[in-house]
Coordinates of C-alpha atoms in Angstrom, one line a residue:
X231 CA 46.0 38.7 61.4
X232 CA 43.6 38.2 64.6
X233 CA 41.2 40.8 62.1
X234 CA 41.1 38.5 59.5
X235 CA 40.7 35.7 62.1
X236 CA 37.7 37.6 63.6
X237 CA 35.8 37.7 60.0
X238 CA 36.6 34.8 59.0
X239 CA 34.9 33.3 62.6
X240 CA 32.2 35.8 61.9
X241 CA 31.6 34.6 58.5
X242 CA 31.3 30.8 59.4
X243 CA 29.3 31.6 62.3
X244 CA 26.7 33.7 60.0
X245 CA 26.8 30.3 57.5
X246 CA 25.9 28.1 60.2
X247 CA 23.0 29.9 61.1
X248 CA 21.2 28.9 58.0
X249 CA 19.8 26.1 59.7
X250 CA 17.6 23.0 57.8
X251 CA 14.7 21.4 58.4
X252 CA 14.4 18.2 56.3
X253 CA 16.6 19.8 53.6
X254 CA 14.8 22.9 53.4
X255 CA 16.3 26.2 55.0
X256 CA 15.0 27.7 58.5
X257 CA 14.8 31.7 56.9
X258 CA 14.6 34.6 59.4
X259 CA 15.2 38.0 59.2
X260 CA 18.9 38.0 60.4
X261 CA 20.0 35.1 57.9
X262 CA 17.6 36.1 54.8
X263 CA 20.4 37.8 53.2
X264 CA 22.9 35.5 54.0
X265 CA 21.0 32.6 52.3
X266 CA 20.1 34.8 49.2
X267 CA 24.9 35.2 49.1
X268 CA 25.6 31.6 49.2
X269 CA 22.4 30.5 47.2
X270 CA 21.8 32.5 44.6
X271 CA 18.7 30.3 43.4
X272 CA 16.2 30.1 46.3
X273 CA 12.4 29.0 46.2
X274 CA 10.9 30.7 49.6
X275 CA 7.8 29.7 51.2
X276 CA 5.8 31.8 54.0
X277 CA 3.5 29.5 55.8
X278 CA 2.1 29.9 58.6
X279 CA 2.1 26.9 61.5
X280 CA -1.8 26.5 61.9
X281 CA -2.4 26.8 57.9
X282 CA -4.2 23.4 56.7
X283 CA -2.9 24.2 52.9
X284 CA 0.9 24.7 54.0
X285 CA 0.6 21.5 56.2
X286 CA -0.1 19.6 53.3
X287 CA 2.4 21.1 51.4
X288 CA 4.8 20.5 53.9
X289 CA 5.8 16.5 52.8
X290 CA 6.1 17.7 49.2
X291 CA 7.9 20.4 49.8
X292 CA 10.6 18.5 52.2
X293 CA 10.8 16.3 49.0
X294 CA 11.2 18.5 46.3
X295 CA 14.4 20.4 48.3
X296 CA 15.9 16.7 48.9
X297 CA 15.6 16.3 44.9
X298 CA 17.4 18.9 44.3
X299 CA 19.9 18.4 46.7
X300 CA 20.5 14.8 45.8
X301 CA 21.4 16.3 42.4
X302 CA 23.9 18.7 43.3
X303 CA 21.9 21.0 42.1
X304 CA 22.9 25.5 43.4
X305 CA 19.1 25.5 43.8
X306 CA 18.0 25.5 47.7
X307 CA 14.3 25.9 48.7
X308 CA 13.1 27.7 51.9
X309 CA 10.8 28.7 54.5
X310 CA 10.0 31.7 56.6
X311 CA 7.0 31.7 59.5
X312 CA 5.7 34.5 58.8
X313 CA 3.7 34.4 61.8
X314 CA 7.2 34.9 63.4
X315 CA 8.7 36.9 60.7
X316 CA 6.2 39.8 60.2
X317 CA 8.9 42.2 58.6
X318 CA 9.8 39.7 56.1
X319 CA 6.2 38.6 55.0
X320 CA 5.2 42.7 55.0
X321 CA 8.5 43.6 52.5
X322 CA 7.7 40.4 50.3
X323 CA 3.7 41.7 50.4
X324 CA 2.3 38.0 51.9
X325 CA -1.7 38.5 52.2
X326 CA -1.9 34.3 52.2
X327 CA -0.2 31.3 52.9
X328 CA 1.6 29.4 51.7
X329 CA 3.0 32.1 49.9
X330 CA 5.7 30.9 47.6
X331 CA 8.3 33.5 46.2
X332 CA 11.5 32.4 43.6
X333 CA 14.6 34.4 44.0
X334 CA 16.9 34.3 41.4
X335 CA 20.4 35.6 41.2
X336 CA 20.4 36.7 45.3
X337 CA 18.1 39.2 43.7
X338 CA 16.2 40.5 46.8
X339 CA 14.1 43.1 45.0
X340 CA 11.6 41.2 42.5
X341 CA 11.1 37.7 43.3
X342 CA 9.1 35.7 41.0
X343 CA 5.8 34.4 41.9
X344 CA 5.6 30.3 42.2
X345 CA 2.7 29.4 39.8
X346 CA 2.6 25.5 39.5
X347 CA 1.3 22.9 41.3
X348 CA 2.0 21.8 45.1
X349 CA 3.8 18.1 44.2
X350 CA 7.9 17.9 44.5
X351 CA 8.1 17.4 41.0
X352 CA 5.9 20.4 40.2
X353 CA 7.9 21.9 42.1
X354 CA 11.4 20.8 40.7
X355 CA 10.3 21.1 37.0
X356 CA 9.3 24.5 37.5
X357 CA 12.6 25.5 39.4
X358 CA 14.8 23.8 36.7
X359 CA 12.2 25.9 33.8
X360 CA 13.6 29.0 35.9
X361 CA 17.2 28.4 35.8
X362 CA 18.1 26.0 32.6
X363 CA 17.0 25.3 29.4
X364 CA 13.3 25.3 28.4
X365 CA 13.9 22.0 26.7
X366 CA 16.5 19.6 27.8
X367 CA 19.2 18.2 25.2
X368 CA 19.1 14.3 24.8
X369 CA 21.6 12.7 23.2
X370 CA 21.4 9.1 24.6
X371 CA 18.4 6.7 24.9
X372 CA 18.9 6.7 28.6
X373 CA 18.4 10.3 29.0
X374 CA 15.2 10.2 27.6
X375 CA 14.0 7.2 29.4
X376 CA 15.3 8.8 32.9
X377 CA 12.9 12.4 31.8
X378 CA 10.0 9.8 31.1
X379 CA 10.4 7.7 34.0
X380 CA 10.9 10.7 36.5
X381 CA 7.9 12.3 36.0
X382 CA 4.1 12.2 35.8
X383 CA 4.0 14.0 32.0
X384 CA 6.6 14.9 30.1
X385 CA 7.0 16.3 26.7
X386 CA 9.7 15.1 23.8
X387 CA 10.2 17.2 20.8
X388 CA 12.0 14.6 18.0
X389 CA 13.5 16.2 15.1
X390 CA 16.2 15.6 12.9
X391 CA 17.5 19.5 12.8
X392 CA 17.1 21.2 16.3
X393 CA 17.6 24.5 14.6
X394 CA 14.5 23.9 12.0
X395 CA 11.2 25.8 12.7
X396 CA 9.3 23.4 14.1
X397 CA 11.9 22.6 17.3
X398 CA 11.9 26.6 17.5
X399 CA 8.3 26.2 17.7
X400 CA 8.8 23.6 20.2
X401 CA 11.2 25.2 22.4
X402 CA 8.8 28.7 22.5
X403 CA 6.2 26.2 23.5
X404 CA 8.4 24.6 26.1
X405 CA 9.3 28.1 27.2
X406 CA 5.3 28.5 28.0
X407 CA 4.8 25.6 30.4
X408 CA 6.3 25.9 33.9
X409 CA 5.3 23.0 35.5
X410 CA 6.2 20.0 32.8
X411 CA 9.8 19.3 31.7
X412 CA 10.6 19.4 28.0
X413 CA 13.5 17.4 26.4
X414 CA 14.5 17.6 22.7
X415 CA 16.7 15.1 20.6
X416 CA 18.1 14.3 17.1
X417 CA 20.0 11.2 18.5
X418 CA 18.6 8.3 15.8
X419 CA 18.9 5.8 18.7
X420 CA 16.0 7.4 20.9
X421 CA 13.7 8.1 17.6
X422 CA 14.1 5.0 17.3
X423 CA 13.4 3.5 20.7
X424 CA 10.3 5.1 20.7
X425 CA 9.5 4.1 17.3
X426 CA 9.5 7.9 16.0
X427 CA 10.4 8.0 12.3
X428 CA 9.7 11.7 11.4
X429 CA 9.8 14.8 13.3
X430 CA 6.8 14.8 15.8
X431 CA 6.3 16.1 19.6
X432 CA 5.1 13.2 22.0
X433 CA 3.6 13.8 25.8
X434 CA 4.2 10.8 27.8
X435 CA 2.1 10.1 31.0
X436 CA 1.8 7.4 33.5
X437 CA -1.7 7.6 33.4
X438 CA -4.9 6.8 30.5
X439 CA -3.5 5.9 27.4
X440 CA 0.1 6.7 28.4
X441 CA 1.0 9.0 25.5
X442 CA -0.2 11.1 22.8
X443 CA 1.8 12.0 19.3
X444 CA 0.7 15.7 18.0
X445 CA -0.5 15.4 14.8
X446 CA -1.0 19.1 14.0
X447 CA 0.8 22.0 12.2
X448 CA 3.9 22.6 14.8
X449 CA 3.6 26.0 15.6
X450 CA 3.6 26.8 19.4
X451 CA -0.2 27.7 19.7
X452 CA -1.0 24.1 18.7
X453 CA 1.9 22.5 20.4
X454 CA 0.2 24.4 23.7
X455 CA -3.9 23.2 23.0
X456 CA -2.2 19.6 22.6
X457 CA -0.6 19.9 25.6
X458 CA -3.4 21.4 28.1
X459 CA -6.0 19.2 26.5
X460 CA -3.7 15.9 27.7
X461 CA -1.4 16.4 30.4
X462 CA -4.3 15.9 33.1
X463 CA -5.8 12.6 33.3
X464 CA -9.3 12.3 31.6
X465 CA -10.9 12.4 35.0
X466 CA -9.6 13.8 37.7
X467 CA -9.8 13.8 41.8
X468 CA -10.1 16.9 43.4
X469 CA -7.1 17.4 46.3
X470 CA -5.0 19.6 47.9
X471 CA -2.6 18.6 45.4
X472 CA -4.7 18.3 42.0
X473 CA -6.1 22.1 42.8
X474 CA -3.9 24.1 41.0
X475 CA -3.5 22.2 38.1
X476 CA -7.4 22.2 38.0
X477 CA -8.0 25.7 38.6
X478 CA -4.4 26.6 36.7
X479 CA -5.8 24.9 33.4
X480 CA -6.9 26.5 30.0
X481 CA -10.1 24.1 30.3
X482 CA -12.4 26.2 32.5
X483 CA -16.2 24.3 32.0
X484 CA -15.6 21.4 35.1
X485 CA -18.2 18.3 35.2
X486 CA -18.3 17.9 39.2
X487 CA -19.0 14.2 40.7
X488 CA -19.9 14.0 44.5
X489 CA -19.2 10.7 45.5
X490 CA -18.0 8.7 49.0
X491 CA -15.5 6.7 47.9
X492 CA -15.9 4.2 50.4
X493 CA -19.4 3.3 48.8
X494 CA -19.9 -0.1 47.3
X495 CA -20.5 1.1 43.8
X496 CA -18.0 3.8 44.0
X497 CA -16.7 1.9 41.2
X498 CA -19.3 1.4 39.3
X499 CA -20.1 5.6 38.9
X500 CA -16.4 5.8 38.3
X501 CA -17.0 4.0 35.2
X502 CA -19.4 5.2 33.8
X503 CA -18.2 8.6 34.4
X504 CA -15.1 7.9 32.9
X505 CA -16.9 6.6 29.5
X506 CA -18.9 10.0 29.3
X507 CA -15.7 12.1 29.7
X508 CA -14.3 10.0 26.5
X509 CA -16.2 12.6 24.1
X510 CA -15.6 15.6 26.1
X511 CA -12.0 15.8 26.4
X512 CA -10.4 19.4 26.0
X513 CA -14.1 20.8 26.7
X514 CA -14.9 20.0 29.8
X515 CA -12.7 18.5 32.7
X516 CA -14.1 16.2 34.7
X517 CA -13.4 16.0 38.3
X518 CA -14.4 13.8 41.3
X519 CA -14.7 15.0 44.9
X520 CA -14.9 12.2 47.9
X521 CA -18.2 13.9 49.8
X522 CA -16.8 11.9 52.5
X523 CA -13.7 13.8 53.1
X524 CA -14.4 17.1 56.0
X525 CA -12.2 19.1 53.9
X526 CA -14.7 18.8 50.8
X527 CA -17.5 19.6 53.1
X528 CA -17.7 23.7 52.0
X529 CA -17.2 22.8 48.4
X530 CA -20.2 21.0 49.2
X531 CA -21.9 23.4 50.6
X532 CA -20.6 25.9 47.8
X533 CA -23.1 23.8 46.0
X534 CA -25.7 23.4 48.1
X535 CA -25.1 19.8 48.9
X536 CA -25.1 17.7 51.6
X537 CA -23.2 14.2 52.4
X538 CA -26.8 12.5 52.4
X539 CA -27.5 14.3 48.5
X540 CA -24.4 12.1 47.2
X541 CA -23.4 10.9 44.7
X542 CA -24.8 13.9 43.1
X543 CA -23.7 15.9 39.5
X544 CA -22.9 19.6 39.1
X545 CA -21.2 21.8 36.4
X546 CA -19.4 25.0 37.2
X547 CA -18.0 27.6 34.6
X548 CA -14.9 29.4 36.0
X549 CA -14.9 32.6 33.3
X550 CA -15.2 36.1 34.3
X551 CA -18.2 34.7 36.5
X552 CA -18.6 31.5 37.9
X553 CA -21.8 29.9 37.0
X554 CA -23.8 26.7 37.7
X555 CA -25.8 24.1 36.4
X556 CA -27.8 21.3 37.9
X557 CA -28.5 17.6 35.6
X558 CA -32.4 17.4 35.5
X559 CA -31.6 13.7 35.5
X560 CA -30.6 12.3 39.3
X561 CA -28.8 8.9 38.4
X562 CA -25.3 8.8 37.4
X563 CA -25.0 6.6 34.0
X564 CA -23.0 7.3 31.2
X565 CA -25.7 8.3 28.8
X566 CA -27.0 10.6 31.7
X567 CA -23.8 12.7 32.1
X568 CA -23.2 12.9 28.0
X569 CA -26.9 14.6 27.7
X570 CA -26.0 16.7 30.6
X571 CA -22.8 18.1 29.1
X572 CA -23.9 17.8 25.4
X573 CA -26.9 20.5 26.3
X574 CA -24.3 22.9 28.2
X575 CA -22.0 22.7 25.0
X576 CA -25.0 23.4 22.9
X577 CA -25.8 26.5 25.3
X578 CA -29.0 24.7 26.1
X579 CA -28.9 24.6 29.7
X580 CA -30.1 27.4 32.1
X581 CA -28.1 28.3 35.2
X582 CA -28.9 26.6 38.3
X583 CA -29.6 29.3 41.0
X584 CA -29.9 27.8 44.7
X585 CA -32.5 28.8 47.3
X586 CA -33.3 28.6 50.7
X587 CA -37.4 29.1 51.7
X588 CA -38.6 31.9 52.9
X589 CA -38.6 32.0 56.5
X590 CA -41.7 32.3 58.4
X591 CA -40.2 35.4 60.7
X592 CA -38.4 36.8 57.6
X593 CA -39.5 40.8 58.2
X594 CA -40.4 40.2 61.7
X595 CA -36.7 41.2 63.0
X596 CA -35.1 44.6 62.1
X597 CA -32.8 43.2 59.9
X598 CA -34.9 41.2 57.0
X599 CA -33.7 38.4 56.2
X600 CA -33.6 37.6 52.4
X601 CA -33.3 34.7 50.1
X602 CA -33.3 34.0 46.6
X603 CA -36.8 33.5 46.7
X604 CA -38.0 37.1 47.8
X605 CA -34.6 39.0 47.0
X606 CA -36.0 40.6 43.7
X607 CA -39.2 41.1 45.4
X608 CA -37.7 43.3 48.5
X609 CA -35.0 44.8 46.5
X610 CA -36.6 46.2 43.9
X611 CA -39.6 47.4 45.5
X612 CA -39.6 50.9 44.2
X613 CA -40.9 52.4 47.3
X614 CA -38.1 50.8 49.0
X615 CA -34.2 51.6 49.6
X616 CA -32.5 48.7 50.2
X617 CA -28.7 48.1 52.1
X618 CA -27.9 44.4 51.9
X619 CA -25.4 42.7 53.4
X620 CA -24.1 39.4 51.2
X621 CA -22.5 37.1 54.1
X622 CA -21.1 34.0 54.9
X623 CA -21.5 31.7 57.9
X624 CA -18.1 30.8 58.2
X625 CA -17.1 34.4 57.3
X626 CA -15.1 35.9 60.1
X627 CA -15.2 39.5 59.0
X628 CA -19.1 38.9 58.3
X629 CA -18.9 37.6 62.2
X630 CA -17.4 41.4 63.2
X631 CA -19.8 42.7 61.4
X632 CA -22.7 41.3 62.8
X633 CA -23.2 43.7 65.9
X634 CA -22.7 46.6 63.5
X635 CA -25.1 45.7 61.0
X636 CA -27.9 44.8 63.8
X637 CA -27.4 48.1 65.1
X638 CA -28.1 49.8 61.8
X639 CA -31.1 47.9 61.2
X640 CA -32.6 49.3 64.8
X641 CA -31.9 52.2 63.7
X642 CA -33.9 52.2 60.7
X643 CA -36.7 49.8 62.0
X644 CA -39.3 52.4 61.8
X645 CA -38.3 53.8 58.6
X646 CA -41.1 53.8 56.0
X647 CA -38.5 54.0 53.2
X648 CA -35.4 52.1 54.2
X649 CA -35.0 48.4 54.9
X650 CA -31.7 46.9 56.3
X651 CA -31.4 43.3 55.3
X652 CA -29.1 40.4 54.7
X653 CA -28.3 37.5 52.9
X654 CA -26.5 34.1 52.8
X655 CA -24.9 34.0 49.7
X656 CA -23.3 30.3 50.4
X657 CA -27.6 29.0 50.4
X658 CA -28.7 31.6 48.1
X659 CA -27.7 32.9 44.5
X660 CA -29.6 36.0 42.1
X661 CA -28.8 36.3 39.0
X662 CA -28.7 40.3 39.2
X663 CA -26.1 40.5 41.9
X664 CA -22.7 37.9 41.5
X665 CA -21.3 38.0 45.1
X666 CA -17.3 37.7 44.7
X667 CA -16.5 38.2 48.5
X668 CA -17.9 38.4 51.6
X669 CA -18.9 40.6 53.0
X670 CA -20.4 42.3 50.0
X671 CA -22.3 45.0 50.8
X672 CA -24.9 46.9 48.0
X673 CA -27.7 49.5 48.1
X674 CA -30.6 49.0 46.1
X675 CA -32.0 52.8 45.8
X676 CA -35.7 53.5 45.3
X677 CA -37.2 54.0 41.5
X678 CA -37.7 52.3 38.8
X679 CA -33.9 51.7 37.9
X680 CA -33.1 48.6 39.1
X681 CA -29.5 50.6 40.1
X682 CA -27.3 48.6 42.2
X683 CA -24.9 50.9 44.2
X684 CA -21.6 49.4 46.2
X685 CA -20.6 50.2 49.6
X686 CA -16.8 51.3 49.7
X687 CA -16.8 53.2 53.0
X688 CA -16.2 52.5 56.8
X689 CA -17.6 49.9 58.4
X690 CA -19.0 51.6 61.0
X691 CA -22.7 52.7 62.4
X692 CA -21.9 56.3 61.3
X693 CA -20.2 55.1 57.8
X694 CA -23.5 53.4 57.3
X695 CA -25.5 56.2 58.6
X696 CA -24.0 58.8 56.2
X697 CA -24.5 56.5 52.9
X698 CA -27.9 56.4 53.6
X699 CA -29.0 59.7 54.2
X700 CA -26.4 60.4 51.2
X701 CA -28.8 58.6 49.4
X702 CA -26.3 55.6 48.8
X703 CA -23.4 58.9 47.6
X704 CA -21.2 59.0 50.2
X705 CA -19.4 55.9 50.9
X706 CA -20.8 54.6 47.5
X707 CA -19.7 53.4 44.3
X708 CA -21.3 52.2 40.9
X709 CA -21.7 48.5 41.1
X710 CA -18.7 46.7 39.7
X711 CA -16.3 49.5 40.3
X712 CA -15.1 47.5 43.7
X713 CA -11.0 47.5 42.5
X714 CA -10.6 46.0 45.9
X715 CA -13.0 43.0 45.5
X716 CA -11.1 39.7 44.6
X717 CA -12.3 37.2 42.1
X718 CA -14.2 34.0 43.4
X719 CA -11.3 31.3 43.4
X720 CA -13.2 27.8 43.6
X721 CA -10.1 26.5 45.0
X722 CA -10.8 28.5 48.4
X723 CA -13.7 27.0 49.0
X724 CA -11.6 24.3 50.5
X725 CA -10.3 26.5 53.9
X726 CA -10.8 29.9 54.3
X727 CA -9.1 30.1 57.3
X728 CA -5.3 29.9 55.3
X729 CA -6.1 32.2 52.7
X730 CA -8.3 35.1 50.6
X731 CA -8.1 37.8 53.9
X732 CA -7.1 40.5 52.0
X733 CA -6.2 44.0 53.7
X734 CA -9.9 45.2 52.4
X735 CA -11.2 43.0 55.0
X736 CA -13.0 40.9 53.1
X737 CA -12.9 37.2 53.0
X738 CA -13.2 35.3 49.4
X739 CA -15.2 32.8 48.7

């Protein structure tokens, strides 16, 4: 008997150490496997305490878990410092914050990556997509009108047999979208409250035109193109928030408007960008950035603005490389913006490659400093092998660097054959080297070649030292074969100091 008292004290004093925090559960290393037994279904962040993206996360989060909980729902969401908990963030592989992990089941072993967006009811749609049905079941009016009401977007698939192929194209579709709930009905009462009278799919929003009927072939391909070409409003801010449904979307051409939205006629480009993005939708998102805000000030610089230059245009591409493109035309009218993106669809425009001027003292210091205008120039001088360094001024590897890279270019200041240089690839852009993180490091061997060589060795005076006398062999790489180079990720241009330091030592862009 006093055994059984014993473990049943034990047990309630393990359960009370799962401790909350504005709903959300206080994870450690000691109670991590408690709180995977008594919920089964647990959304995990790892922040850290100083991280500017998992601060504002934080209130959404917080409100998200009281959702849930308000529900009765089993599923729990929780958080781990991993700045505290450096076991847990190493066994669950966290190189950023926040990083957001689903378990399901108490399974410990493969947590699912969160991928939606950073609102609660991102958040709680893609939790319930996890656990319940892709599509929920309405069979009253009221139903329907609580899924529309509760959310920002949702989706409605009416049809008069749920089993028929176009629902099953429905619910596959349904099963596709994590972050936007899905219900389906039969009921006659809610086709006819919202004046359906055939089988049809609508996507109700509380934003533009507040919904949109598909008028396609239901099959889930075109139920999907329906759905990413409306579910974001025709123009869009750019926020902590919005960012990874702007970066998450199938639409990857963005129309970019710097404004201050405190200015007088804030308004008044508002409009008029609005109207152009009328004939553009599904092609080309457009998106507005307040160049007022600090936190927009490296996007800013990304594009080699300042606060003074705004409101000012700009269209990025977001494929396998990111690529710019700068309006000829300076004023922001509606006719303006429609030429601008009409010539990019019609793969008129050229790429808009940014500059600084050559310094006066460029070659005077051991290290050269280059830009875009005399990079080919010095690079591909024939007689010349070049090391670069690509940098960035915020970089804080690039910072460690520094000493090293000085040192290296006294060593080969009197060298009639090797030049040590460096670049600022946040002021400057080539269209022969795409800089994906920093810093990036290439040789540019002598010849007629034009060969572009990567460094993959130690970051050190004698790493450095062997490359080159290697002739660019030890230590080297053929350009492009970098596995440990991340892609460019717009979306951290907004802090670097939360995320993209990968174990490479590298900081992304």
């Amino acid at each position: 008997m006093l055994k059984l008292v014993l473990l049943c004290a034990l047990a309630v004093f393990a359960t009370a150490e799962l401790s909350e925090e504005e709903d959300v559960l206080v994870l450690n290393k000691s109670n991590f496997e408690e709180a995977l037994k008594a919920h089964p279904n647990i959304l995990v962040e790892f922040y850290a305490p100083w991280c500017g993206h998992c601060k504002a996360l934080a209130p959404e989060y917080a409100k998200a878990a009281g959702m849930l909980k308000a529900e009765g729902s089993d599923i729990r969401l929780g958080k781990v410092d991993a700045t505290e908990e450096a076991d847990l963030a190493q066994e669950f592989g966290v190189r950023g914050y926040p990083t957001i992990k689903f378990f399901k089941g108490g399974e410990k072993s493969s947590p699912k990556e969160y991928s939606a967006g950073r609102q609660a009811d991102d958040i709680v749609n893609w939790l319930k997509k996890r656990t319940g049905p892709a599509a929920a079941a309405l069979t009253e009016v009221t139903q329907a009108e609580s899924l529309i009401a509760d959310n920002e977007v949702a989706v409605i698939g009416f049809f008069k047999d749920v089993e028929s192929d176009g629902a099953k194209a429905f619910i596959k579709a349904a099963e596709a979208v994590d972050d936007i709930p899905f219900g389906i009905s039969s009921d006659d009462a809610v086709f006819s409250k919202f004046e359906v009278t055939e089988d049809s799919v609508v996507l109700f929003k509380k934003f533009d035109e507040g919904r949109n009927t598909f008028d396609g072939e239901l099959s889930k391909e075109g139920l999907l193109s329906f759905i990413k070409a409306n579910q974001l409003p025709l123009v869009i801010e750019f926020t902590e928030q919005t960012a990874p449904k702007i970066f998450g979307g199938e639409i990857k051409s963005h129309i970019l408007l710097f404004v201050p939205k405190a200015s007088k006629d804030f308004q008044d480009k508002m409009d008029n960008f609005r109207k152009a993005a009328e004939g553009f939708k599904g092609k080309i998102l457009f998106i507005f950035i307040d160049s007022d805000v600090d936190d927009n000030q490296r996007i800013l610089e990304f594009f080699g603005l300042k606060k003074e230059e705004c409101p000012a245009l700009r269209l990025i591409t977001l494929e396998d490389e990111m690529t710019k493109y700068k309006p000829e035309a300076s004023e922001i009218t509606a006719e303006n913006i429609i030429t601008f993106c009409t010539a990019f669809t019609e793969g008129k425009l050229k790429p808009h490659l940014m500059s600084q001027d050559i310094p006066e003292d460029w070659d005077k210091t051991p290290v050269k400093t280059l830009v875009g205008k005399n990079f080919e120039e010095v690079v591909f001088d024939p007689t010349k092998n070049v090391f670069v360094e690509f940098y960035a001024p915020w970089c804080g590897h690039c910072k460690q660097l520094a000493p090293i890279w000085d040192q290296l270019g006294e060593k080969y200041k009197d060298s009639k054959d090797v030049v040590i240089a460096k670049m600022d690839s946040t002021a400057n852009e080539i269209e022969a080297v795409k800089v994906h993180s920093f810093p990036t490091l290439k040789f540019f061997p002598a010849g007629e070649e034009h060969k572009i060589i990567d460094y993959s060795g130690e970051r050190t005076l004698d790493g450095f030292t062997k490359f080159l006398e290697s002739g660019g062999k030890e230590g080297g790489a053929p350009a492009g074969e970098d596995e440990d180079e991340e892609d460019l990720d717009l979306d951290d241009v907004e802090d670097d100091s939360d995320e993209g330091h990968d174990d490479e030592g590298h900081d992304e862009l």
